[in-house]
Amino acid sequence: MRVPLSWLREYVDLPATETGRDVQAKLVSAGLEVETVEHLGADLKGPLVVGQVLTIEELEGFKKPIRFCTVDVGQANGTGEPQEIVCGARNFSVGDKVVVVLPGATLPGGFSISARKTYGKTSHGMICSGDELGMGDDGSHGIIVLPPETEVGKDAIELLELVDEVLDIAVTANRGDCLSIRGVAREAAIAYGLPLSDPALLDVPGPNAYGYPVEVSDPLGCDRFTARTVTGLSPEARSPIWLQRRLQKVGMRPISLAVDVTNYVMMELGQPLHAYDRSLVQGTIGVRRATEGEQIKTLDGVERKLHAEDLVITDERGPIGLAGVMGGANTEIADHSEAEGTTDVVIEAAHFDAVSIARTARRHKLSSEASRRFERGVDPAAAAAAAQRTVDLLVLLAGGTAEAGVTEVVTPSAPHTISVPADHPDKVAGVSYGRETVVRRLQEVGCDVYGQDELIVTVPSWRPDLQEINDLAEEVIRLEGYENLPSTLPRPPAGRGLTRRQRLHRRVGRVLAGAGYVEAPNYPFVGEQVFDQLLLDADDPKRRVVKLTNPLNDEEPALRTSLLPGLFGALRRNDGRGSHDLALFETGLVFLPREEQKIAAVLPVDRRPTDEEIAELDAALPEQPRHVAVVLAGAREQAGWWGKGRPADWADAVEAARVVAREAGAELVVRGGQYGPWHPGRCAELVVGDTVVGHAGELHPRVVKAFGLPARTSAMELDLDALEAAGDDTPQAPRISSFPVATQDVALVVDKFVPHAEVEAALREGAGELLEGIRLFDVYENEEQLGDGRKSLAYALRFRAGDRTLTVDEASAARDAAVALAGERTGAVLRA
């Protein structure tokens, strides 16, 4: 079900700041599966205006018909002069109002418009079709021809409602009510705690004896049939632009006014309708089971042989429609382009048995928008309102007259009631909701609820899926939030838990997610050209790849040696879809070919391979260390009333590496470095012991451009297996001392090229065991005060003894020892 946000706002007063993504999140939380949010017109830029064709000159000598037109676009072109445009379409004439895109505009798909010479003429713009504007075909298969009353020069983007957001919802089989704007609006109203303007709340006249005659022979197959008649429709009347656009946005093609109105009301209220040409209906309309072998030609032009279980709509000649599936061709509404159009129509709004319609649709392999709704459950109480809404629109848009006669054949039935203990949802969910919450949530769904400990619940007509007490419990649970349910994991048997490597992998994922990163797993395939984009040296080991004999994609035949290309692709896709503040991570294997290439032995299948055979096989496989990588772009902290926020930068990438190292229990040293994709002045080399295990920092501008990433994107990649080997993840209890801390600050002046890491390491070693912590809190550069090529590093040193209170002399002595060693190793001197 496609739901335009602009249409949804008519029935729920959503906050003006709410975007399609915001509504998607709310509906997903309420249990609806919103698959995508489509941004219509996101890359459309004007001027796009209404024009009137003044002249048409047929150009000869070309393989296809070409026309040279002059079009009045008012003052939209800045001069008021007619616009000269070359066009190949044939479905418009002199005097027609059309949509014109002028030079400087951009059409969907990034197609820029400019004046250009073609077919011996200079074309200053384009006359547009629906496909070119991203609207889809309107049935004309050509240029959009607007109503004659449309104002020349008017903004066509606003006129055609080209900018909107459309939610695409995968409606489950039990939620037929959500196959309508009304149903989705009800869910949105509940999710936001707002009132619903129900479009089905109309003043509907009661049935009388003057309506079109209807006879229902199978009340089990059709328990409600409403018929209304409208006469005097203008055969030339066409659907207005707003109605056509709404149908196009929900995925339907405009056909003719009467048909478009019935489709519009079906999408709005969820009630399928059918309009019959009254002049073609002979006698009483009936509803019965088909006779075996009976035939009908449906609207799709197919002659169908009916089954005895098929429910059909008839007149005195025989079947005129497959009930709830598709109408018959013998009572079809005439198209507005036909010479003798339909002027009088009979509107059918009925409720059919879901099982019967589903079987008929499958039997004839004929699925329609109507059958989809009847199969999943349609609100029988909405039939009269849907018929009234259709009548009102036909009278308004086609100048018709609604006849006073109202036919309504109803099989009496009692509303469905369910008795449920008030604490039943609590027992199902394992959460204490309380009676008030249960009653409130059921009332929001539309139920009438009475009773105290034992609730008597009357189910609303639009929710036929609520059949028993667990259905009611599910409604309470989903509206209270599935995410709020407690989760209980099963305990693994002793000795069969996760390995150390698996535990580290999971901890790293959790800690990065807790730091605001989103996991983005990617395919492990790359093309070798990616290494040039990463600015890797010709002899870089990462250029040596394992190639697949039968790759899924010929452009990506190799296995990755780095996680970064995949993350760059994920970042680019999300940024291109409007998510600009991104922090993504991935943990996964990289594949490094061994120096000595071996052919893997074929393992036996008649017995378990020996340990030696398995080891031989492993030796033939490439090395597969596990890496972890992150990429960041946009805002790291959002701006708001709490502050200005800040963008993500290289320091966040370095901090992500520190976070991972702490989880592995490894001592990570961060020092200046230079490698491949990173900016040479903003690249940190990540070292454990004497081994470089990764890099972090801001990406090189050339890499950013090559991968199409946002400016100032930062990244980090670490060898997780190397961290695991060097680390000790044994839990360490914190040391808590009852003795006070002694703080000493020192500012050391060193040469600019001296890394902070070396200074910190010397201070830490020189201070000895009394040093509890060290923190760099200031970096200062000033040639006048410090000298050329010098910088000042200010550190806060924390000293504490576990068995006594330190004296000033002890703390000062430890500080002096630290400064002395730093001076000896790095040339650092105390700043005056």
Tab-separated table of N, CA, C and O in Angstrom, residues 626-702:
chain	number	residue	atom	x	y	z
A	626	ARG	N	40.032	-11.142	11.109
A	626	ARG	CA	38.826	-10.337	11.295
A	626	ARG	C	39.233	-8.898	11.575
A	626	ARG	O	40.064	-8.632	12.437
A	627	HIS	N	38.617	-7.970	10.827
A	627	HIS	CA	38.876	-6.545	11.006
A	627	HIS	C	37.631	-5.856	11.535
A	627	HIS	O	36.519	-6.384	11.460
A	628	VAL	N	37.813	-4.661	12.041
A	628	VAL	CA	36.716	-3.778	12.400
A	628	VAL	C	37.017	-2.413	11.794
A	628	VAL	O	38.167	-1.962	11.794
A	629	ALA	N	35.975	-1.776	11.228
A	629	ALA	CA	36.169	-0.471	10.591
A	629	ALA	C	34.951	0.408	10.848
A	629	ALA	O	33.832	-0.104	11.050
A	630	VAL	N	35.172	1.715	10.853
A	630	VAL	CA	34.083	2.685	11.010
A	630	VAL	C	34.276	3.788	9.980
A	630	VAL	O	35.396	4.058	9.543
A	631	VAL	N	33.164	4.428	9.602
A	631	VAL	CA	33.199	5.658	8.800
A	631	VAL	C	32.214	6.639	9.415
A	631	VAL	O	31.164	6.232	9.943
A	632	LEU	N	32.551	7.920	9.357
A	632	LEU	CA	31.702	8.961	9.944
A	632	LEU	C	31.597	10.132	8.981
A	632	LEU	O	32.561	10.497	8.301
A	633	ALA	N	30.411	10.740	8.953
A	633	ALA	CA	30.203	11.943	8.155
A	633	ALA	C	29.038	12.720	8.752
A	633	ALA	O	28.205	12.174	9.471
A	634	GLY	N	29.002	14.006	8.462
A	634	GLY	CA	27.908	14.831	8.970
A	634	GLY	C	28.108	15.210	10.419
A	634	GLY	O	29.236	15.345	10.911
A	635	ALA	N	26.996	15.362	11.132
A	635	ALA	CA	27.039	15.803	12.529
A	635	ALA	C	27.264	14.611	13.457
A	635	ALA	O	26.606	13.587	13.333
A	636	ARG	N	28.189	14.759	14.362
A	636	ARG	CA	28.394	13.745	15.405
A	636	ARG	C	27.498	14.023	16.590
A	636	ARG	O	27.026	13.107	17.265
A	637	GLU	N	27.271	15.305	16.870
A	637	GLU	CA	26.329	15.718	17.919
A	637	GLU	C	25.378	16.721	17.300
A	637	GLU	O	25.803	17.727	16.733
A	638	GLN	N	24.070	16.436	17.383
A	638	GLN	CA	23.072	17.295	16.777
A	638	GLN	C	22.945	18.616	17.526
A	638	GLN	O	23.082	18.669	18.748
A	639	ALA	N	22.652	19.669	16.771
A	639	ALA	CA	22.387	20.963	17.383
A	639	ALA	C	20.968	20.985	17.942
A	639	ALA	O	20.081	20.296	17.454
A	640	GLY	N	20.772	21.742	18.965
A	640	GLY	CA	19.449	21.859	19.578
A	640	GLY	C	19.481	22.880	20.688
A	640	GLY	O	20.413	23.679	20.805
A	641	TRP	N	18.474	22.833	21.529
A	641	TRP	CA	18.429	23.788	22.639
A	641	TRP	C	19.579	23.570	23.613
A	641	TRP	O	19.941	24.460	24.371
A	642	TRP	N	20.167	22.362	23.552
A	642	TRP	CA	21.251	22.049	24.487
A	642	TRP	C	22.604	22.573	24.016
A	642	TRP	O	23.559	22.583	24.770
A	643	GLY	N	22.695	22.979	22.764
A	643	GLY	CA	23.975	23.482	22.271
A	643	GLY	C	24.037	23.506	20.767
A	643	GLY	O	23.064	23.184	20.076
A	644	LYS	N	25.206	23.889	20.265
A	644	LYS	CA	25.372	24.055	18.831
A	644	LYS	C	25.630	22.737	18.110
A	644	LYS	O	25.527	22.671	16.898
A	645	GLY	N	25.982	21.683	18.847
A	645	GLY	CA	26.349	20.442	18.188
A	645	GLY	C	27.743	20.558	17.586
A	645	GLY	O	28.403	21.597	17.667
A	646	ARG	N	28.201	19.489	16.956
A	646	ARG	CA	29.514	19.537	16.305
A	646	ARG	C	29.583	18.471	15.224
A	646	ARG	O	28.904	17.443	15.289
A	647	PRO	N	30.395	18.706	14.195
A	647	PRO	CA	30.531	17.711	13.132
A	647	PRO	C	31.471	16.582	13.551
A	647	PRO	O	32.323	16.751	14.428
A	648	ALA	N	31.309	15.437	12.915
A	648	ALA	CA	32.232	14.328	13.132
A	648	ALA	C	33.592	14.678	12.537
A	648	ALA	O	33.671	15.318	11.489
A	649	ASP	N	34.669	14.295	13.213
A	649	ASP	CA	36.001	14.569	12.678
A	649	ASP	C	36.925	13.394	12.974
A	649	ASP	O	36.517	12.347	13.480
A	650	TRP	N	38.207	13.579	12.643
A	650	TRP	CA	39.177	12.498	12.767
A	650	TRP	C	39.340	12.012	14.204
A	650	TRP	O	39.628	10.843	14.444
A	651	ALA	N	39.133	12.914	15.181
A	651	ALA	CA	39.281	12.508	16.577
A	651	ALA	C	38.236	11.452	16.962
A	651	ALA	O	38.503	10.579	17.796
A	652	ASP	N	37.034	11.513	16.349
A	652	ASP	CA	36.016	10.498	16.632
A	652	ASP	C	36.437	9.136	16.103
A	652	ASP	O	36.183	8.106	16.731
A	653	ALA	N	37.097	9.131	14.941
A	653	ALA	CA	37.585	7.864	14.393
A	653	ALA	C	38.661	7.265	15.292
A	653	ALA	O	38.696	6.049	15.533
A	654	VAL	N	39.560	8.118	15.812
A	654	VAL	CA	40.608	7.640	16.722
A	654	VAL	C	39.981	7.115	18.010
A	654	VAL	O	40.383	6.072	18.543
A	655	GLU	N	38.974	7.813	18.513
A	655	GLU	CA	38.328	7.381	19.752
A	655	GLU	C	37.627	6.036	19.556
A	655	GLU	O	37.592	5.199	20.461
A	656	ALA	N	37.067	5.791	18.349
A	656	ALA	CA	36.455	4.488	18.074
A	656	ALA	C	37.490	3.380	18.185
A	656	ALA	O	37.208	2.289	18.709
A	657	ALA	N	38.723	3.646	17.724
A	657	ALA	CA	39.790	2.655	17.848
A	657	ALA	C	40.122	2.398	19.312
A	657	ALA	O	40.342	1.252	19.723
A	658	ARG	N	40.169	3.454	20.113
A	658	ARG	CA	40.464	3.290	21.546
A	658	ARG	C	39.370	2.469	22.232
A	658	ARG	O	39.647	1.637	23.103
A	659	VAL	N	38.123	2.720	21.848
A	659	VAL	CA	37.006	1.982	22.430
A	659	VAL	C	37.142	0.494	22.137
A	659	VAL	O	36.963	-0.365	23.014
A	660	VAL	N	37.483	0.157	20.898
A	660	VAL	CA	37.645	-1.249	20.518
A	660	VAL	C	38.821	-1.863	21.269
A	660	VAL	O	38.743	-3.002	21.766
A	661	ALA	N	39.920	-1.125	21.375
A	661	ALA	CA	41.100	-1.649	22.065
A	661	ALA	C	40.809	-1.913	23.534
A	661	ALA	O	41.280	-2.904	24.105
A	662	ARG	N	40.036	-1.044	24.172
A	662	ARG	CA	39.690	-1.271	25.583
A	662	ARG	C	38.879	-2.558	25.737
A	662	ARG	O	39.052	-3.293	26.707
A	663	GLU	N	37.976	-2.830	24.782
A	663	GLU	CA	37.201	-4.067	24.864
A	663	GLU	C	38.093	-5.291	24.729
A	663	GLU	O	37.813	-6.340	25.304
A	664	ALA	N	39.166	-5.153	23.931
A	664	ALA	CA	40.084	-6.280	23.749
A	664	ALA	C	41.118	-6.370	24.863
A	664	ALA	O	41.884	-7.336	24.915
A	665	GLY	N	41.179	-5.377	25.745
A	665	GLY	CA	42.167	-5.371	26.806
A	665	GLY	C	43.566	-5.127	26.296
A	665	GLY	O	44.547	-5.589	26.897
A	666	ALA	N	43.692	-4.396	25.189
A	666	ALA	CA	45.004	-4.142	24.582
A	666	ALA	C	45.407	-2.690	24.828
A	666	ALA	O	44.570	-1.792	24.872
A	667	GLU	N	46.710	-2.476	24.988
A	667	GLU	CA	47.265	-1.137	25.172
A	667	GLU	C	47.540	-0.551	23.793
A	667	GLU	O	48.468	-0.969	23.097
A	668	LEU	N	46.722	0.407	23.387
A	668	LEU	CA	46.824	0.985	22.049
A	668	LEU	C	47.598	2.285	22.105
A	668	LEU	O	47.280	3.171	22.892
A	669	VAL	N	48.605	2.412	21.276
A	669	VAL	CA	49.393	3.639	21.165
A	669	VAL	C	48.976	4.344	19.881
A	669	VAL	O	48.944	3.727	18.806
A	670	VAL	N	48.658	5.616	19.999
A	670	VAL	CA	48.244	6.420	18.853
A	670	VAL	C	49.362	7.398	18.526
A	670	VAL	O	49.779	8.188	19.376
A	671	ARG	N	49.843	7.334	17.310
A	671	ARG	CA	50.899	8.242	16.897
A	671	ARG	C	50.662	8.685	15.459
A	671	ARG	O	49.894	8.051	14.725
A	672	GLY	N	51.309	9.772	15.080
A	672	GLY	CA	51.143	10.291	13.737
A	672	GLY	C	51.624	9.308	12.695
A	672	GLY	O	52.600	8.585	12.892
A	673	GLY	N	50.927	9.261	11.574
A	673	GLY	CA	51.298	8.342	10.516
A	673	GLY	C	50.852	8.852	9.171
A	673	GLY	O	50.294	9.952	9.039
A	674	GLN	N	51.076	8.043	8.149
A	674	GLN	CA	50.688	8.392	6.792
A	674	GLN	C	50.451	7.100	6.034
A	674	GLN	O	51.342	6.254	5.930
A	675	TYR	N	49.220	6.952	5.510
A	675	TYR	CA	48.908	5.724	4.800
A	675	TYR	C	47.731	5.951	3.859
A	675	TYR	O	46.709	6.517	4.249
A	676	GLY	N	47.891	5.485	2.635
A	676	GLY	CA	46.865	5.350	1.611
A	676	GLY	C	45.717	6.333	1.656
A	676	GLY	O	45.878	7.519	1.341
A	677	PRO	N	44.542	5.867	2.059
A	677	PRO	CA	43.336	6.693	1.910
A	677	PRO	C	43.225	7.858	2.880
A	677	PRO	O	42.327	8.682	2.722
A	678	TRP	N	44.116	7.947	3.871
A	678	TRP	CA	43.953	8.994	4.872
A	678	TRP	C	44.726	10.257	4.503
A	678	TRP	O	45.766	10.213	3.826
A	679	HIS	N	44.210	11.377	4.980
A	679	HIS	CA	44.848	12.678	4.787
A	679	HIS	C	46.222	12.644	5.457
A	679	HIS	O	46.337	12.277	6.634
A	680	PRO	N	47.289	13.026	4.747
A	680	PRO	CA	48.638	12.888	5.331
A	680	PRO	C	48.839	13.695	6.603
A	680	PRO	O	49.663	13.335	7.440
A	681	GLY	N	48.094	14.764	6.789
A	681	GLY	CA	48.253	15.565	8.001
A	681	GLY	C	47.276	15.226	9.095
A	681	GLY	O	47.355	15.775	10.202
A	682	ARG	N	46.315	14.308	8.808
A	682	ARG	CA	45.300	13.967	9.809
A	682	ARG	C	45.121	12.455	9.862
A	682	ARG	O	44.001	11.947	9.850
A	683	CYS	N	46.256	11.754	9.891
A	683	CYS	CA	46.238	10.286	9.934
A	683	CYS	C	46.955	9.808	11.181
A	683	CYS	O	48.082	10.213	11.463
A	684	ALA	N	46.303	8.949	11.944
A	684	ALA	CA	46.894	8.365	13.150
A	684	ALA	C	47.246	6.919	12.871
A	684	ALA	O	46.453	6.165	12.291
A	685	GLU	N	48.446	6.538	13.294
A	685	GLU	CA	48.902	5.158	13.192
A	685	GLU	C	48.598	4.475	14.517
A	685	GLU	O	48.949	4.981	15.583
A	686	LEU	N	47.923	3.333	14.454
A	686	LEU	CA	47.485	2.626	15.652
A	686	LEU	C	48.411	1.446	15.895
A	686	LEU	O	48.543	0.563	15.031
A	687	VAL	N	49.057	1.444	17.058
A	687	VAL	CA	50.127	0.486	17.328
A	687	VAL	C	49.834	-0.267	18.615
A	687	VAL	O	49.399	0.312	19.612
A	688	VAL	N	50.060	-1.570	18.587
A	688	VAL	CA	50.022	-2.415	19.780
A	688	VAL	C	51.378	-3.106	19.883
A	688	VAL	O	51.760	-3.862	18.975
A	689	GLY	N	52.114	-2.818	20.967
A	689	GLY	CA	53.481	-3.327	21.065
A	689	GLY	C	54.329	-2.660	20.002
A	689	GLY	O	54.431	-1.433	19.940
A	690	ASP	N	54.913	-3.464	19.132
A	690	ASP	CA	55.682	-2.927	18.021
A	690	ASP	C	54.975	-3.127	16.689
A	690	ASP	O	55.572	-2.920	15.628
A	691	THR	N	53.707	-3.519	16.743
A	691	THR	CA	52.979	-3.867	15.529
A	691	THR	C	51.937	-2.811	15.197
A	691	THR	O	51.135	-2.421	16.060
A	692	VAL	N	51.952	-2.343	13.957
A	692	VAL	CA	50.916	-1.435	13.480
A	692	VAL	C	49.682	-2.273	13.144
A	692	VAL	O	49.734	-3.149	12.270
A	693	VAL	N	48.577	-2.010	13.845
A	693	VAL	CA	47.370	-2.821	13.668
A	693	VAL	C	46.270	-2.076	12.920
A	693	VAL	O	45.204	-2.638	12.676
A	694	GLY	N	46.499	-0.808	12.571
A	694	GLY	CA	45.469	-0.075	11.846
A	694	GLY	C	45.778	1.387	11.740
A	694	GLY	O	46.825	1.877	12.200
A	695	HIS	N	44.834	2.113	11.128
A	695	HIS	CA	44.962	3.556	10.962
A	695	HIS	C	43.599	4.198	11.181
A	695	HIS	O	42.552	3.560	11.035
A	696	ALA	N	43.621	5.474	11.505
A	696	ALA	CA	42.382	6.232	11.704
A	696	ALA	C	42.653	7.678	11.357
A	696	ALA	O	43.792	8.147	11.440
A	697	GLY	N	41.607	8.396	10.988
A	697	GLY	CA	41.763	9.812	10.705
A	697	GLY	C	40.799	10.277	9.632
A	697	GLY	O	39.831	9.585	9.278
A	698	GLU	N	41.068	11.454	9.107
A	698	GLU	CA	40.242	12.034	8.052
A	698	GLU	C	40.717	11.520	6.701
A	698	GLU	O	41.920	11.390	6.453
A	699	LEU	N	39.771	11.228	5.804
A	699	LEU	CA	40.129	10.684	4.496
A	699	LEU	C	40.739	11.759	3.599
A	699	LEU	O	40.425	12.949	3.715
A	700	HIS	N	41.590	11.309	2.701
A	700	HIS	CA	42.210	12.204	1.731
A	700	HIS	C	41.126	12.779	0.810
A	700	HIS	O	40.200	12.065	0.406
A	701	PRO	N	41.197	14.067	0.465
A	701	PRO	CA	40.175	14.648	-0.418
A	701	PRO	C	40.015	13.903	-1.741
A	701	PRO	O	38.908	13.808	-2.270
A	702	ARG	N	41.104	13.353	-2.270
A	702	ARG	CA	40.997	12.607	-3.518
A	702	ARG	C	40.210	11.312	-3.326
A	702	ARG	O	39.473	10.871	-4.220
